Short mmCIF file of C-alpha atoms in Angstrom, two decimals:
data_model
loop_
_atom_site.label_atom_id
_atom_site.label_comp_id
_atom_site.label_asym_id
_atom_site.label_seq_id
_atom_site.Cartn_x
_atom_site.Cartn_y
_atom_site.Cartn_z
CA MET A 1482 0.00 0.00 0.00
CA ASP A 1483 1.28 3.46 -0.83
CA PHE A 1484 0.61 5.80 2.09
CA LYS A 1485 2.90 8.60 0.97
CA ASP A 1486 1.20 12.03 1.26
CA LYS A 1487 -2.11 10.38 2.18
CA LYS A 1488 -4.32 11.95 4.87
CA ALA A 1489 -4.97 9.83 7.95
CA VAL A 1490 -7.36 10.02 10.89
CA ILE A 1491 -6.35 8.19 14.05
CA ILE A 1492 -9.10 6.69 16.23
CA ALA A 1493 -8.30 5.32 19.68
CA ASN A 1494 -9.53 4.46 23.15
CA ASP A 1495 -7.83 7.00 25.40
CA ILE A 1496 -8.41 9.87 27.78
CA SER A 1497 -6.39 12.39 25.78
CA GLU A 1498 -5.22 12.87 22.20
CA ASP A 1499 -1.95 14.19 23.67
CA SER A 1500 -1.17 11.02 25.64
CA PRO A 1501 2.20 9.23 25.14
CA ARG A 1502 0.42 6.48 23.26
CA GLN A 1503 -1.17 8.85 20.76
CA LYS A 1504 2.08 10.72 20.25
CA GLU A 1505 3.65 7.40 19.31
CA ASN A 1506 0.75 6.54 16.99
CA ILE A 1507 1.18 9.88 15.22
CA GLU A 1508 4.91 9.22 14.74
CA LEU A 1509 4.16 5.77 13.31
CA VAL A 1510 1.74 7.21 10.75
CA LYS A 1511 4.20 9.96 9.84
CA SER A 1512 6.91 7.34 9.40
CA LEU A 1513 4.77 5.79 6.66
CA GLY A 1514 4.90 9.11 4.83
CA ALA A 1515 1.29 10.02 5.60
CA GLU A 1516 -0.16 13.13 7.26
CA VAL A 1517 -2.25 12.91 10.43
CA ILE A 1518 -5.15 15.36 10.01
CA SER A 1519 -7.03 14.45 13.19
CA VAL A 1520 -6.91 12.26 16.32
CA LEU A 1521 -10.35 11.14 17.52
CA ILE A 1522 -10.71 9.44 20.89
CA GLN A 1523 -13.32 7.86 23.11
CA ASN A 1524 -12.67 6.95 26.72
CA ILE A 1525 -14.36 3.55 26.64
CA GLN A 1526 -15.76 2.14 29.86
CA ARG A 1527 -17.31 -0.93 28.23
CA ILE A 1528 -16.19 -2.42 24.91
CA ASN A 1529 -18.89 -2.67 22.26
CA PRO A 1530 -18.73 -6.25 20.91
CA LYS A 1531 -19.77 -5.07 17.44
CA TYR A 1532 -17.47 -2.05 16.87
CA TYR A 1533 -15.26 -1.95 20.00
CA PHE A 1534 -16.31 1.74 20.20
CA GLY A 1535 -19.85 2.89 20.85
CA SER A 1536 -22.09 2.74 17.78
CA GLY A 1537 -22.93 6.44 18.09
CA LYS A 1538 -19.25 7.37 18.29
CA ILE A 1539 -18.42 5.25 15.24
CA GLU A 1540 -21.04 7.11 13.23
CA TYR A 1541 -19.67 10.45 14.50
CA PHE A 1542 -16.07 9.42 13.71
CA SER A 1543 -17.15 8.34 10.22
CA ASN A 1544 -18.87 11.66 9.49
CA ILE A 1545 -15.87 13.68 10.73
CA SER A 1546 -13.44 11.62 8.65
CA LYS A 1547 -15.50 12.14 5.50
CA GLU A 1548 -15.80 15.88 6.16
CA LEU A 1549 -12.01 16.07 6.55
CA LYS A 1550 -11.63 14.07 3.30
CA ALA A 1551 -9.41 11.47 4.93
CA ASP A 1552 -7.78 8.85 2.70
CA PHE A 1553 -7.62 6.18 5.38
CA ILE A 1554 -8.36 5.47 9.04
CA VAL A 1555 -6.04 4.01 11.67
CA VAL A 1556 -7.85 2.35 14.58
CA CYS A 1557 -5.16 1.96 17.23
CA GLU A 1558 -6.82 -0.84 19.16
CA ASP A 1559 -6.66 -4.62 19.10
CA LEU A 1560 -9.90 -5.26 17.20
CA SER A 1561 -11.22 -8.73 16.48
CA PRO A 1562 -11.52 -9.59 12.76
CA ARG A 1563 -15.30 -9.15 13.01
CA GLN A 1564 -15.03 -5.77 14.78
CA LEU A 1565 -12.54 -4.53 12.18
CA GLN A 1566 -14.86 -5.57 9.35
CA ASN A 1567 -17.84 -3.84 10.98
CA VAL A 1568 -15.85 -0.62 11.40
CA LYS A 1569 -14.76 -0.79 7.74
CA ASP A 1570 -18.38 -1.15 6.64
CA GLU A 1571 -19.34 1.99 8.59
CA PHE A 1572 -16.50 4.13 7.19
CA ASP A 1573 -16.58 2.84 3.61
CA MET A 1574 -12.88 3.67 3.17
CA LEU A 1575 -9.58 2.01 3.88
CA VAL A 1576 -9.35 1.16 7.60
CA ILE A 1577 -6.31 -0.44 9.24
CA ASP A 1578 -5.67 -1.23 12.88
CA GLY A 1579 -2.57 -0.49 14.94
CA ASN A 1580 -1.03 -3.89 14.25
CA GLN A 1581 -1.42 -3.51 10.50
CA LEU A 1582 0.09 -0.02 10.75
CA ILE A 1583 3.28 -1.37 12.32
CA LEU A 1584 3.38 -4.33 9.93
CA GLU A 1585 3.19 -2.01 6.93
CA LEU A 1586 5.99 0.11 8.39
CA PHE A 1587 8.12 -3.02 8.78
CA ASN A 1588 7.32 -3.88 5.15
CA GLN A 1589 8.76 -0.53 4.09
CA ARG A 1590 11.90 -0.91 6.21
CA ALA A 1591 12.92 -4.52 5.49
CA THR A 1592 15.98 -4.61 3.21
CA THR A 1593 17.74 -7.95 3.66
CA ALA A 1594 16.36 -11.21 2.30
CA PHE A 1595 15.97 -12.61 5.82
CA GLY A 1596 14.27 -9.45 7.08
CA LYS A 1597 11.80 -9.54 4.20
CA LEU A 1598 11.00 -13.18 4.92
CA GLN A 1599 10.34 -12.41 8.59
CA VAL A 1600 8.10 -9.44 7.82
CA GLU A 1601 6.12 -11.25 5.13
CA LEU A 1602 5.54 -14.17 7.48
CA ALA A 1603 4.31 -11.80 10.20
CA THR A 1604 2.10 -9.95 7.73
CA LEU A 1605 0.44 -13.03 6.28
CA SER A 1606 -0.03 -14.52 9.74
CA TYR A 1607 -1.90 -11.33 10.62
CA MET A 1608 -3.94 -11.44 7.39
CA TYR A 1609 -4.98 -15.09 7.67
CA PRO A 1610 -7.85 -14.70 10.18
CA ARG A 1611 -8.87 -11.39 8.59
CA LEU A 1612 -8.88 -12.46 4.96
CA ARG A 1613 -12.60 -12.04 4.40
CA GLY A 1614 -12.61 -8.47 5.67
CA MET A 1615 -9.51 -7.53 3.69
CA ARG A 1616 -10.93 -8.39 0.29
CA LYS A 1617 -12.71 -5.04 0.03
CA ASP A 1618 -9.46 -3.27 0.81
CA MET A 1619 -7.68 -5.29 -1.87
CA ASP A 1620 -10.33 -4.25 -4.38
CA ARG A 1621 -9.81 -0.64 -3.30
CA GLN A 1622 -6.01 -0.82 -3.35
CA PHE A 1623 -3.65 -1.88 -6.10
CA GLY A 1624 -1.47 -4.66 -4.71
CA VAL A 1625 -1.28 -6.74 -1.57
CA MET A 1626 0.58 -5.65 1.55
CA GLY A 1627 3.55 -7.84 2.31
CA MET A 1628 3.73 -9.43 -1.15
CA ARG A 1629 5.80 -7.14 -3.37
CA GLY A 1630 6.42 -7.88 -7.02
CA ALA A 1631 3.89 -10.53 -7.95
CA GLY A 1632 1.71 -9.25 -5.13
CA GLU A 1633 1.25 -5.96 -6.96
CA GLN A 1634 -1.02 -7.81 -9.33
CA LYS A 1635 -4.54 -8.44 -8.17
CA LEU A 1636 -4.32 -11.93 -6.64
CA GLU A 1637 -7.08 -14.25 -5.67
CA LEU A 1638 -6.24 -15.11 -2.07
CA ASP A 1639 -8.08 -17.81 -0.22
CA ARG A 1640 -7.26 -19.51 3.04
CA ARG A 1641 -5.75 -22.56 1.33
CA VAL A 1642 -3.35 -20.52 -0.77
CA LEU A 1643 -2.46 -18.25 2.14
CA ARG A 1644 -1.89 -21.20 4.48
CA LYS A 1645 0.41 -22.81 1.90
CA ARG A 1646 2.40 -19.60 1.56
CA ILE A 1647 2.73 -19.23 5.35
CA ASP A 1648 4.00 -22.80 5.67
CA LYS A 1649 6.56 -22.18 2.91
CA LEU A 1650 7.72 -18.97 4.58
CA LYS A 1651 8.21 -20.79 7.88
CA GLU A 1652 10.45 -23.31 6.09
CA ASP A 1653 12.41 -20.53 4.38
CA VAL A 1654 12.87 -18.63 7.65
CA LYS A 1655 14.05 -21.81 9.38
CA ALA A 1656 16.57 -22.50 6.59
CA ALA A 1657 17.86 -18.94 6.63
CA GLN A 1658 18.13 -19.08 10.41
CA VAL A 1659 20.47 -22.09 10.17
CA VAL A 1660 22.93 -19.99 8.15
CA LEU A 1661 22.67 -17.08 10.58
CA ASP A 1662 23.04 -19.40 13.57
CA THR A 1663 26.28 -20.74 12.09
CA LYS A 1664 27.69 -17.22 11.82
CA SER A 1665 26.44 -16.40 15.30
CA LYS A 1666 28.03 -19.56 16.75
CA MET A 1667 31.35 -18.61 15.19
CA ARG A 1668 31.15 -15.27 17.00
CA SER A 1669 30.14 -16.94 20.27
CA ASP A 1670 32.91 -19.53 20.04
CA SER A 1671 35.58 -16.91 19.53
CA SER A 1672 37.35 -15.38 22.51
CA ILE A 1673 36.07 -11.93 21.54
CA PRO A 1674 33.33 -10.58 23.86
CA ILE A 1675 29.96 -9.68 22.30
CA VAL A 1676 28.31 -6.38 23.21
CA SER A 1677 24.71 -5.67 22.11
CA LEU A 1678 23.08 -2.28 21.74
CA ILE A 1679 19.46 -2.64 22.83
CA GLY A 1680 16.69 -0.10 23.11
CA TYR A 1681 13.56 1.55 21.81
CA SER A 1682 13.23 2.44 18.15
CA ASN A 1683 14.81 5.79 17.24
CA THR A 1684 16.99 6.19 20.34
CA GLY A 1685 20.10 6.54 18.19
CA LYS A 1686 21.52 3.00 18.34
CA SER A 1687 22.59 2.90 14.69
CA THR A 1688 24.03 6.42 14.89
CA LEU A 1689 25.97 5.41 17.99
CA LEU A 1690 27.27 2.28 16.23
CA ASN A 1691 28.46 4.40 13.29
CA ARG A 1692 30.23 6.87 15.57
CA ILE A 1693 31.97 4.00 17.37
CA ILE A 1694 33.06 2.59 14.00
CA GLU A 1695 34.52 5.98 13.05
CA LEU A 1696 36.36 6.60 16.31
CA SER A 1697 37.72 3.06 16.62
CA GLY A 1698 39.38 3.29 13.22
CA ALA A 1699 37.26 0.55 11.62
CA ASP A 1700 36.59 0.64 7.89
CA GLU A 1701 34.04 3.28 6.84
CA ASP A 1702 32.26 0.69 4.67
CA LYS A 1703 31.19 -1.00 7.91
CA ARG A 1704 28.82 1.89 8.66
CA VAL A 1705 25.11 1.05 8.88
CA TYR A 1706 22.02 2.93 7.75
CA ALA A 1707 20.74 5.41 10.33
CA ASP A 1708 17.93 7.96 10.24
CA ASP A 1709 15.87 10.00 12.71
CA ARG A 1710 12.69 7.96 12.37
CA LEU A 1711 11.02 4.90 13.83
CA PHE A 1712 12.39 1.56 12.62
CA ALA A 1713 14.96 3.11 10.28
CA THR A 1714 16.53 -0.34 10.13
CA LEU A 1715 15.29 -3.82 11.04
CA ASP A 1716 18.51 -5.70 10.46
CA THR A 1717 20.96 -6.94 13.07
CA HIS A 1718 24.48 -5.71 12.40
CA ALA A 1719 27.70 -7.09 13.90
CA ARG A 1720 30.97 -5.15 13.75
CA ARG A 1721 34.41 -5.89 15.20
CA ILE A 1722 35.60 -2.92 17.24
CA GLU A 1723 38.98 -2.22 18.84
CA LEU A 1724 38.78 -0.74 22.33
CA PRO A 1725 41.06 2.09 23.58
CA HIS A 1726 43.72 -0.22 25.03
CA GLY A 1727 43.72 -2.83 22.29
CA GLY A 1728 41.02 -5.28 23.38
CA ASP A 1729 38.43 -6.27 20.78
CA ILE A 1730 34.65 -6.68 20.93
CA ILE A 1731 31.92 -7.71 18.52
CA LEU A 1732 29.35 -4.89 18.69
CA THR A 1733 25.82 -5.71 17.53
CA ASP A 1734 22.88 -3.40 16.83
CA THR A 1735 19.48 -5.05 17.22
CA VAL A 1736 16.01 -4.22 15.87
CA GLY A 1737 14.40 -1.31 17.73
CA LEU A 1738 11.52 -1.86 20.12
CA ILE A 1739 8.15 -0.18 20.48
CA SER A 1740 5.23 -0.53 22.89
CA ASN A 1741 2.45 -2.93 21.89
CA LEU A 1742 4.52 -4.58 19.17
CA PRO A 1743 2.23 -7.03 17.30
CA HIS A 1744 2.73 -10.59 18.53
CA GLN A 1745 3.13 -11.73 14.90
CA LEU A 1746 6.23 -9.54 14.66
CA ILE A 1747 7.53 -10.68 18.03
CA ASP A 1748 7.19 -14.30 16.86
CA ALA A 1749 8.81 -13.56 13.48
CA PHE A 1750 11.72 -11.62 15.00
CA ARG A 1751 12.15 -13.79 18.10
CA SER A 1752 15.24 -15.48 16.69
CA THR A 1753 16.70 -12.05 15.95
CA LEU A 1754 15.92 -10.79 19.42
CA LEU A 1755 17.38 -13.94 20.96
CA GLU A 1756 20.75 -12.91 19.51
CA ILE A 1757 20.86 -10.58 22.50
CA LYS A 1758 21.06 -13.59 24.83
CA LYS A 1759 24.49 -14.43 23.42
CA ALA A 1760 25.89 -11.04 24.42
CA ASP A 1761 28.40 -10.75 27.25
CA LEU A 1762 27.29 -7.16 27.89
CA LEU A 1763 24.21 -5.11 27.02
CA VAL A 1764 24.28 -1.38 26.33
CA GLN A 1765 20.74 -0.11 26.88
CA VAL A 1766 20.32 3.06 24.82
CA LEU A 1767 17.59 5.50 25.94
CA ASP A 1768 16.47 8.81 24.45
CA ILE A 1769 16.85 11.47 27.15
CA SER A 1770 14.94 13.97 24.97
CA ASN A 1771 11.84 11.75 24.84
CA LYS A 1772 9.05 13.40 26.83
CA HIS A 1773 7.56 9.96 27.47
CA LEU A 1774 10.74 8.24 28.53
CA ASP A 1775 8.93 6.13 31.12
CA VAL A 1776 7.10 4.23 28.34
CA GLU A 1777 10.40 3.68 26.53
CA ILE A 1778 12.09 2.36 29.68
CA GLU A 1779 9.18 0.07 30.58
CA THR A 1780 9.03 -1.45 27.07
CA THR A 1781 12.77 -2.13 26.94
CA GLU A 1782 12.97 -3.56 30.44
CA ASN A 1783 9.94 -5.79 29.85
CA LEU A 1784 11.73 -7.30 26.84
CA ILE A 1785 14.90 -7.81 28.87
CA LYS A 1786 12.78 -9.63 31.46
CA ASP A 1787 10.81 -11.67 28.88
CA LEU A 1788 14.00 -12.87 27.17
CA GLY A 1789 15.50 -13.90 30.50
CA LEU A 1790 18.31 -11.34 30.35
CA GLY A 1791 17.93 -10.05 33.88
CA ASP A 1792 21.23 -11.56 35.01
CA LYS A 1793 23.31 -9.85 32.31
CA LYS A 1794 25.41 -6.81 33.06
CA ILE A 1795 23.81 -3.71 31.52
CA ILE A 1796 25.33 -0.29 30.93
CA LYS A 1797 22.39 2.13 30.86
CA VAL A 1798 23.15 4.99 28.49
CA TYR A 1799 20.93 8.06 28.09
CA ASN A 1800 21.59 9.33 24.55
CA LYS A 1801 20.68 12.55 22.65
CA ALA A 1802 21.98 14.88 25.38
CA ASP A 1803 22.53 17.41 22.57
CA LYS A 1804 18.75 17.75 22.22
CA VAL A 1805 18.02 18.87 25.79
CA VAL A 1806 18.95 21.99 27.73
CA ASP A 1807 18.51 20.52 31.20
CA LYS A 1808 20.56 17.32 31.20
CA HIS A 1809 18.70 15.77 34.11
CA ILE A 1810 20.70 12.85 35.48
CA TYR A 1811 18.49 9.86 36.13
CA ALA A 1812 19.33 7.89 39.25
CA ASP A 1813 19.83 4.69 37.24
CA ALA A 1814 21.93 6.31 34.49
CA ASP A 1815 25.43 4.96 34.01
CA MET A 1816 26.16 7.61 31.38
CA VAL A 1817 24.47 10.60 29.71
CA ILE A 1818 25.91 11.15 26.23
CA SER A 1819 25.44 12.50 22.75
CA ALA A 1820 26.40 10.13 19.95
CA TYR A 1821 27.69 13.19 18.09
CA ASN A 1822 30.17 14.09 20.85
CA ASP A 1823 33.52 12.34 20.34
CA GLY A 1824 34.44 12.60 24.01
CA ASP A 1825 31.15 11.00 25.08
CA VAL A 1826 31.55 8.09 22.66
CA ARG A 1827 35.15 7.49 23.78
CA SER A 1828 33.97 7.52 27.40
CA LEU A 1829 31.40 4.84 26.53
CA LEU A 1830 34.09 2.71 24.89
CA LYS A 1831 36.23 3.04 28.02
CA ALA A 1832 33.25 2.01 30.19
CA ILE A 1833 32.68 -1.06 27.98
CA GLU A 1834 36.36 -1.91 28.17
CA LEU A 1835 36.42 -1.52 31.95
CA GLU A 1836 33.40 -3.78 32.39
CA LEU A 1837 34.71 -6.53 30.12
CA TYR A 1838 38.44 -6.44 30.71
CA GLY A 1839 38.92 -4.56 33.96
CA GLU A 1840 41.51 -1.94 34.81
CA THR A 1841 44.74 -1.71 32.82
CA VAL A 1842 48.31 -1.58 34.08
CA GLU A 1843 51.66 -1.24 32.39
CA ASP A 1844 53.69 -4.45 32.27
CA THR A 1845 56.76 -5.88 30.48
CA LYS A 1846 57.51 -9.19 28.81
CA PHE A 1847 60.79 -10.62 27.52
CA PHE A 1848 61.14 -12.53 24.22
CA PRO A 1849 64.45 -14.17 23.27
CA TYR A 1850 65.42 -13.74 19.61
CA SER A 1851 64.57 -17.42 19.03
CA GLU A 1852 60.88 -16.57 19.69
CA ALA A 1853 60.40 -14.14 16.83
CA LYS A 1854 57.05 -15.65 15.82
CA GLU A 1855 55.75 -15.50 19.38
CA LEU A 1856 56.83 -11.85 19.62
CA SER A 1857 55.04 -10.98 16.37
CA LEU A 1858 51.81 -12.67 17.53
CA PHE A 1859 52.02 -10.98 20.94
CA MET A 1860 52.41 -7.54 19.35
CA GLU A 1861 49.40 -8.16 17.11
CA ASN A 1862 47.15 -8.99 20.06
CA ASN A 1863 48.25 -6.43 22.64
CA GLN A 1864 48.49 -2.67 23.02
CA ILE A 1865 52.26 -2.08 22.77
CA ILE A 1866 53.73 0.96 24.54
CA SER A 1867 57.39 0.41 23.61
CA LYS A 1868 59.99 -2.25 22.88
CA LYS A 1869 63.73 -2.36 23.65
CA TYR A 1870 66.44 -4.66 22.30
CA SER A 1871 69.16 -6.32 24.36
CA ASP A 1872 71.87 -8.84 23.60
CA GLU A 1873 69.54 -11.71 24.56
CA GLY A 1874 66.24 -10.56 23.04
CA THR A 1875 63.41 -7.99 23.09
CA VAL A 1876 61.72 -6.42 26.10
CA VAL A 1877 58.17 -5.32 25.32
CA THR A 1878 56.29 -2.81 27.46
CA TYR A 1879 52.54 -3.21 26.97
CA THR A 1880 49.11 -2.51 28.45
CA LYS A 1881 47.86 -5.43 30.50
CA TYR A 1882 44.24 -5.99 31.48
CA LEU A 1883 43.71 -7.04 35.08
CA LYS A 1884 40.54 -8.94 34.14
CA ARG A 1885 40.98 -10.99 30.99
CA GLY A 1886 38.42 -13.44 29.73
CA LEU A 1887 34.76 -13.75 30.60
#
């Protein structure tokens, strides 16, 4: 579906159109490229089994949307397939719910073959119980969400065909996962610690990863895509980074989180999220400029709990300090930084190094001339301060970690 420059009306059960939840809904719609022309709410005390909302309110919402000449409606509630169809019948225009909104956004953002497989599986799993109600939308729209290419033709979708496609996608995802698991195992089996950036969508994780790549001297072609929008990237990236005193880490950037993420997406991306479990250290990235930071913190910490990561060491980093005047220090903050400040990023690298390897001291080691190969290997794997030659061999002064190994 092409939502670019389309006009949207958001409908939700809430007490205020300025609530954190509605602010997030507005950002999601904007991320699709659409314009939010109105937010309509009803504070529901009792759910209407037919529409979810009261029948009088649905009629009122429909009239307002038509007067505003909306192109589509976003109902940000978990409607049953029957409720969603009844609402569509009342509005007589394209209506999507909050889950479909996020799924469509993921469809736009997926770039890798594996990411596209995961998103299509999540999308079709969502569509399956709602197929009957979606046929009108497919008649109204050119193409089928989640099925690019051939899906842009008008397809006859029935439950049998859809079920067959879902089963095939599950097989493809499982096969692709085997390849990724092999790469992941190679990283886990190496002696190099794994550090994962974890956090809400649009907290600056990818920007932070790029700044670390730049300052650590890694190749510029290792940079990842970053943008100031929700779900700018869905892919997990892994980069080898050299720490200030010579130690190495594998730094990974995981898919961003959001409150009320559709369970179809959680299921599809579970294997990706479980990559976090293999990390030796988590860096939780939070947006200090977010006015609704409590929602962001709760969502991230719930995931950490759900994935059984509570026993892992976490460095809690409040990012985007450049966007606030009053840099309020939260009691649980390990660091408050801006990813665009070189000093802040270097301080984070030092904190990671300290946690993984411990303090550093200066030490010396002697290599007789007969151990030239051993000397060469040692110099490759340690931060060398100086070396001196004697009649018997070479004395190397180097930086030694007090805590080596995990």
